mmCIF file of C-alpha atoms in Angstrom:
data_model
loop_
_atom_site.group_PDB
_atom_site.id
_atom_site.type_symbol
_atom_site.label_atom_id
_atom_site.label_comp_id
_atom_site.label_asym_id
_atom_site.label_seq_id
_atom_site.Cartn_x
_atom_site.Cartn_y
_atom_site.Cartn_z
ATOM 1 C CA UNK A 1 150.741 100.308 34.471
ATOM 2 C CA UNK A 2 151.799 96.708 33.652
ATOM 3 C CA UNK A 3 149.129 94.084 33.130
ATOM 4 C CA UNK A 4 149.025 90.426 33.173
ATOM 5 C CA UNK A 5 146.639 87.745 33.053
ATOM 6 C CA UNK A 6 146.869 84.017 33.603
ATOM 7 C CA UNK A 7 144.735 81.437 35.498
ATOM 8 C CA UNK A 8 144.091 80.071 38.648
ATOM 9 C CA UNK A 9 141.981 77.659 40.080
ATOM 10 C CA UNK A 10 139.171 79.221 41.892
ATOM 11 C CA UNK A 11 135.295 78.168 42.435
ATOM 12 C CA UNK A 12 132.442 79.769 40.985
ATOM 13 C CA UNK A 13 129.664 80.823 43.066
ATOM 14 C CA UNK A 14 127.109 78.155 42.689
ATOM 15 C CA UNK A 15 129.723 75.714 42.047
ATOM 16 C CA UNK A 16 131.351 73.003 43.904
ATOM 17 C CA UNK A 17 134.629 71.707 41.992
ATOM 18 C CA UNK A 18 137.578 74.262 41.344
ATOM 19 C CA UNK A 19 138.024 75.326 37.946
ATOM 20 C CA UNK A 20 140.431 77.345 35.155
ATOM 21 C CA UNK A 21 139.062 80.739 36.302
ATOM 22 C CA UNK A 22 141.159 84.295 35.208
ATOM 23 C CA UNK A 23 143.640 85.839 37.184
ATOM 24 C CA UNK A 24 144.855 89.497 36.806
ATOM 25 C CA UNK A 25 146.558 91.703 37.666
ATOM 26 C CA UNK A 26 148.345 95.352 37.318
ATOM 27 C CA UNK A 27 151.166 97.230 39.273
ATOM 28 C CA UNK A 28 151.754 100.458 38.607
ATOM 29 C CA UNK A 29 154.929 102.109 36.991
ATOM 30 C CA UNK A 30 156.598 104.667 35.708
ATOM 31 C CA UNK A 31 158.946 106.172 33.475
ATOM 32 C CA UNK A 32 161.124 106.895 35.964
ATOM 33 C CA UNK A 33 161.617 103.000 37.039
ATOM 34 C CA UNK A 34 159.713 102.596 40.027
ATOM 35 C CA UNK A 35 157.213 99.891 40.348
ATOM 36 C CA UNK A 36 153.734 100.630 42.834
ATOM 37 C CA UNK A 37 151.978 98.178 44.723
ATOM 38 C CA UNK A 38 150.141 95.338 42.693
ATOM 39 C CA UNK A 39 146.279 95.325 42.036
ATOM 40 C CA UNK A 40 145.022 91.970 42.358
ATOM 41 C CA UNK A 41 141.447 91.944 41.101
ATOM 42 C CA UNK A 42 139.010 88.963 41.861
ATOM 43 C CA UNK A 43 139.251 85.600 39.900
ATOM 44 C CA UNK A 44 136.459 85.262 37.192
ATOM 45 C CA UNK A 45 135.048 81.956 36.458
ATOM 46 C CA UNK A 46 131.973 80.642 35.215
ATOM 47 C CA UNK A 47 129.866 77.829 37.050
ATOM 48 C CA UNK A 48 130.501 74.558 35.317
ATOM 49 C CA UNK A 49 133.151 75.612 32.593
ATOM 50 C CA UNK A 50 136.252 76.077 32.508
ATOM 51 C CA UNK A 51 138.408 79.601 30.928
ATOM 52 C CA UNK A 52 141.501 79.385 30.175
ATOM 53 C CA UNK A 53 144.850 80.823 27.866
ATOM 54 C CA UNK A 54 143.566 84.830 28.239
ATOM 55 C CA UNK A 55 145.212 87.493 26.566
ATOM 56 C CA UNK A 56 145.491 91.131 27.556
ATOM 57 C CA UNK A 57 145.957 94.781 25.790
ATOM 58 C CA UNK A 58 144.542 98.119 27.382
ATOM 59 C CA UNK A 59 142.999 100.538 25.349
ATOM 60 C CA UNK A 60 143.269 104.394 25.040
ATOM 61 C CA UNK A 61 141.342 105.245 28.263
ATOM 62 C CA UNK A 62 143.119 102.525 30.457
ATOM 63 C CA UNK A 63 140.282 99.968 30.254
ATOM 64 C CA UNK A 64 141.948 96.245 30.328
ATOM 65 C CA UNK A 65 140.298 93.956 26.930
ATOM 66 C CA UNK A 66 140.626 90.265 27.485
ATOM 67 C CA UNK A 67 139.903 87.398 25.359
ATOM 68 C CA UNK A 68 139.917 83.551 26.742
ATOM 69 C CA UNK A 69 138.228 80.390 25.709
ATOM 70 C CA UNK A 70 135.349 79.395 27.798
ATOM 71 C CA UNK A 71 134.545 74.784 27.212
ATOM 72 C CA UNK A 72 132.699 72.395 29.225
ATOM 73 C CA UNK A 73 131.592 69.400 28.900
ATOM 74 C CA UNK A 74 128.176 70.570 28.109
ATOM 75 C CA UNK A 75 128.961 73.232 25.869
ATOM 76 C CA UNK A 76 130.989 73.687 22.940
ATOM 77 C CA UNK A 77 134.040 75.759 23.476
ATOM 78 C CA UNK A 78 134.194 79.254 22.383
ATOM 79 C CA UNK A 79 136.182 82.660 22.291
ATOM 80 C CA UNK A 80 135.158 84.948 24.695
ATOM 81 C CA UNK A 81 135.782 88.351 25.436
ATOM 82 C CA UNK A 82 135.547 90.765 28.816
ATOM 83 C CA UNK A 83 137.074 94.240 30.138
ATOM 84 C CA UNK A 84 137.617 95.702 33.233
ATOM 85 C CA UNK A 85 136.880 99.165 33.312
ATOM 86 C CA UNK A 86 137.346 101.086 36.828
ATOM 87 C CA UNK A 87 138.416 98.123 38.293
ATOM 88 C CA UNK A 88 135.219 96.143 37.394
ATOM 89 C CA UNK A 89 134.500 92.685 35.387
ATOM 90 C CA UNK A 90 132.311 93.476 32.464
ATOM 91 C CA UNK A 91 129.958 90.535 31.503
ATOM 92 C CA UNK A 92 132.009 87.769 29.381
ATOM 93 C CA UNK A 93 130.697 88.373 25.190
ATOM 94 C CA UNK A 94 131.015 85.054 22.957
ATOM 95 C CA UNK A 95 132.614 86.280 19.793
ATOM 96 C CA UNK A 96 133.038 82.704 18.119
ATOM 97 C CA UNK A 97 131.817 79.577 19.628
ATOM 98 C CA UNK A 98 132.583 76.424 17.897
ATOM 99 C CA UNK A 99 129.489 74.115 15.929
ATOM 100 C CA UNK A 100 130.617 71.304 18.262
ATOM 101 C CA UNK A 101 133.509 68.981 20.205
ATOM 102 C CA UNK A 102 136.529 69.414 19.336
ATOM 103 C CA UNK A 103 137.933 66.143 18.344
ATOM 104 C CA UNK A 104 139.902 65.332 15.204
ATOM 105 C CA UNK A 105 139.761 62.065 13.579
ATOM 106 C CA UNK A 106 137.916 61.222 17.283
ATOM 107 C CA UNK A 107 141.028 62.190 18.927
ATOM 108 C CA UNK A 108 140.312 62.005 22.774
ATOM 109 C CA UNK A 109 143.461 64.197 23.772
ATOM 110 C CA UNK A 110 143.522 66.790 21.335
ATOM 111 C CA UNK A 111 143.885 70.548 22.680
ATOM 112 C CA UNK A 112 141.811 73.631 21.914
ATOM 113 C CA UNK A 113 142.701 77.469 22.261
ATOM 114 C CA UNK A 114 146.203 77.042 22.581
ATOM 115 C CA UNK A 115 147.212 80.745 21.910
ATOM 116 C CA UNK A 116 145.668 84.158 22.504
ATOM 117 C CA UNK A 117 146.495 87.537 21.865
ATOM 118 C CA UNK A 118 145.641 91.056 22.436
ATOM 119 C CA UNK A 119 146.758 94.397 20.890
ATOM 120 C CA UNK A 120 145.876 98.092 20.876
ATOM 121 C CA UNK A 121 145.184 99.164 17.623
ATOM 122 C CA UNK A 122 147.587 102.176 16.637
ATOM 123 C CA UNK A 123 145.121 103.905 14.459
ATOM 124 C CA UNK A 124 142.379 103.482 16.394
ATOM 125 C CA UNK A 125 143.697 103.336 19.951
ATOM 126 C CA UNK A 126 140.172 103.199 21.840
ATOM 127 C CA UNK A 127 139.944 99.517 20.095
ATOM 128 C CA UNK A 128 141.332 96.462 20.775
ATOM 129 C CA UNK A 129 142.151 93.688 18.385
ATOM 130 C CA UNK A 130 141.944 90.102 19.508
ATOM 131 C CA UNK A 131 142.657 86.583 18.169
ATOM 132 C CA UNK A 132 142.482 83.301 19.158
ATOM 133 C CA UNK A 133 142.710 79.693 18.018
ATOM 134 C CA UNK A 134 139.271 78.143 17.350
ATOM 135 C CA UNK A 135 137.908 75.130 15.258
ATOM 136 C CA UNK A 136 134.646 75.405 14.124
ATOM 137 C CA UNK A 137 133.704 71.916 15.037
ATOM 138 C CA UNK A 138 136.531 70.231 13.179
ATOM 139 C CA UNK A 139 135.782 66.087 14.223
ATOM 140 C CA UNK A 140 135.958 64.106 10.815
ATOM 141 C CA UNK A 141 139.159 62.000 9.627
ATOM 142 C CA UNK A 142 139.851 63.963 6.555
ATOM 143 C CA UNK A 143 142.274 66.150 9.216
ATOM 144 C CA UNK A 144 146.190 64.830 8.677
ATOM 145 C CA UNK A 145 146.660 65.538 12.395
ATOM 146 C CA UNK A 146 145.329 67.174 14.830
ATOM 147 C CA UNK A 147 147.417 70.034 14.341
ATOM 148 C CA UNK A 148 145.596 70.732 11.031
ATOM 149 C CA UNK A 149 141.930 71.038 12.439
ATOM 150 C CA UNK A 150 141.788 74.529 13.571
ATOM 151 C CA UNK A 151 141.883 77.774 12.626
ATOM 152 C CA UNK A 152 142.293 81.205 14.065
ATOM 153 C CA UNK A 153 139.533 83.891 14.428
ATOM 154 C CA UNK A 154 139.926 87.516 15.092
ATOM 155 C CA UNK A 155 138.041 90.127 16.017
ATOM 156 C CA UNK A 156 137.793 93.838 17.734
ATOM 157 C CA UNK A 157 136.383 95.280 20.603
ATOM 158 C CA UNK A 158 135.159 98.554 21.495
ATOM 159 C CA UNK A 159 133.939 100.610 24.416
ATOM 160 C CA UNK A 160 133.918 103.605 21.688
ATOM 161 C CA UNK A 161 130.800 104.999 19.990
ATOM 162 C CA UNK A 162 130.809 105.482 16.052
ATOM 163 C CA UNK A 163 132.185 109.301 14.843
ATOM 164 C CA UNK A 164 130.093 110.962 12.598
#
């Protein structure tokens, strides 16, 4: 299968403006060449925020891993994390959420979670490495530019138990 994930504007149940909600999708393939129909599943988005710039890797039983950011103006913005596993939307998992704004040197049009990314990990194919760009609340001048106020965090996810 081939997967991909994106965004769309969609709006939230309980909501009433259109936000940056996920859009995904897989088609089935196969060695051979030929291509299936596509899967659409249903846009995800979150009353009041906005998620945006996913990323996308599968895991050894076929379950899609995606991590996003989630911001608002009412909360600060964070890395996030979701699967769908037999076609379903897991809940969305915070794995980092920032200590507050994002705004370097009070920069009013600086971006946040500019890059994701998603992998299988080879020696441990039922995880799923992910990384994304994050800040950790970087808003004082001491930042040359905004390009030097952020950092990147990583972590793994798992719908395997330990082995013993």
């Amino acid at each position: 299968a081939l997967w991909a994930a994106g965004n769309t504007g969609c709006t939230p149940g309980g909501d009433t403006h259109v936000r940056s909600c996920l859009n995904v999708i897989s088609i089935a393939a196969s060695s051979t060449g030929s291509v299936g129909s596509p899967t659409q599943f249903p846009a995800q988005g979150v009353n009041g925020a906005y998620l945006y710039d996913p990323a996308i890797a599968l895991d050894a039983s076929g379950d899609a891993i995606l991590t996003f950011d989630e911001s608002s103006s009412t909360a600060f913005e964070a890395v996030m994390v979701a699967a769908i596993t037999g076609g379903v939307w897991s809940t969305f998992t915070t794995l980092h959420a920032s200590t507050t704004f994002y705004s370097p040197g009070a920069c009013t049009s600086c971006t946040w979670g500019d890059y994701s990314a998603a992998v299988q990990d080879s020696s441990h194919p039922t995880d799923v490495w992910v990384l994304a760009e994050e800040t950790d609340g970087n808003t004082g001048t001491s930042c040359a530019s905004a390009n030097t106020c952020w950092n990147t965090y990583i972590g793994r996810y798992t719908f395997a138990g330990p082995t013993i």
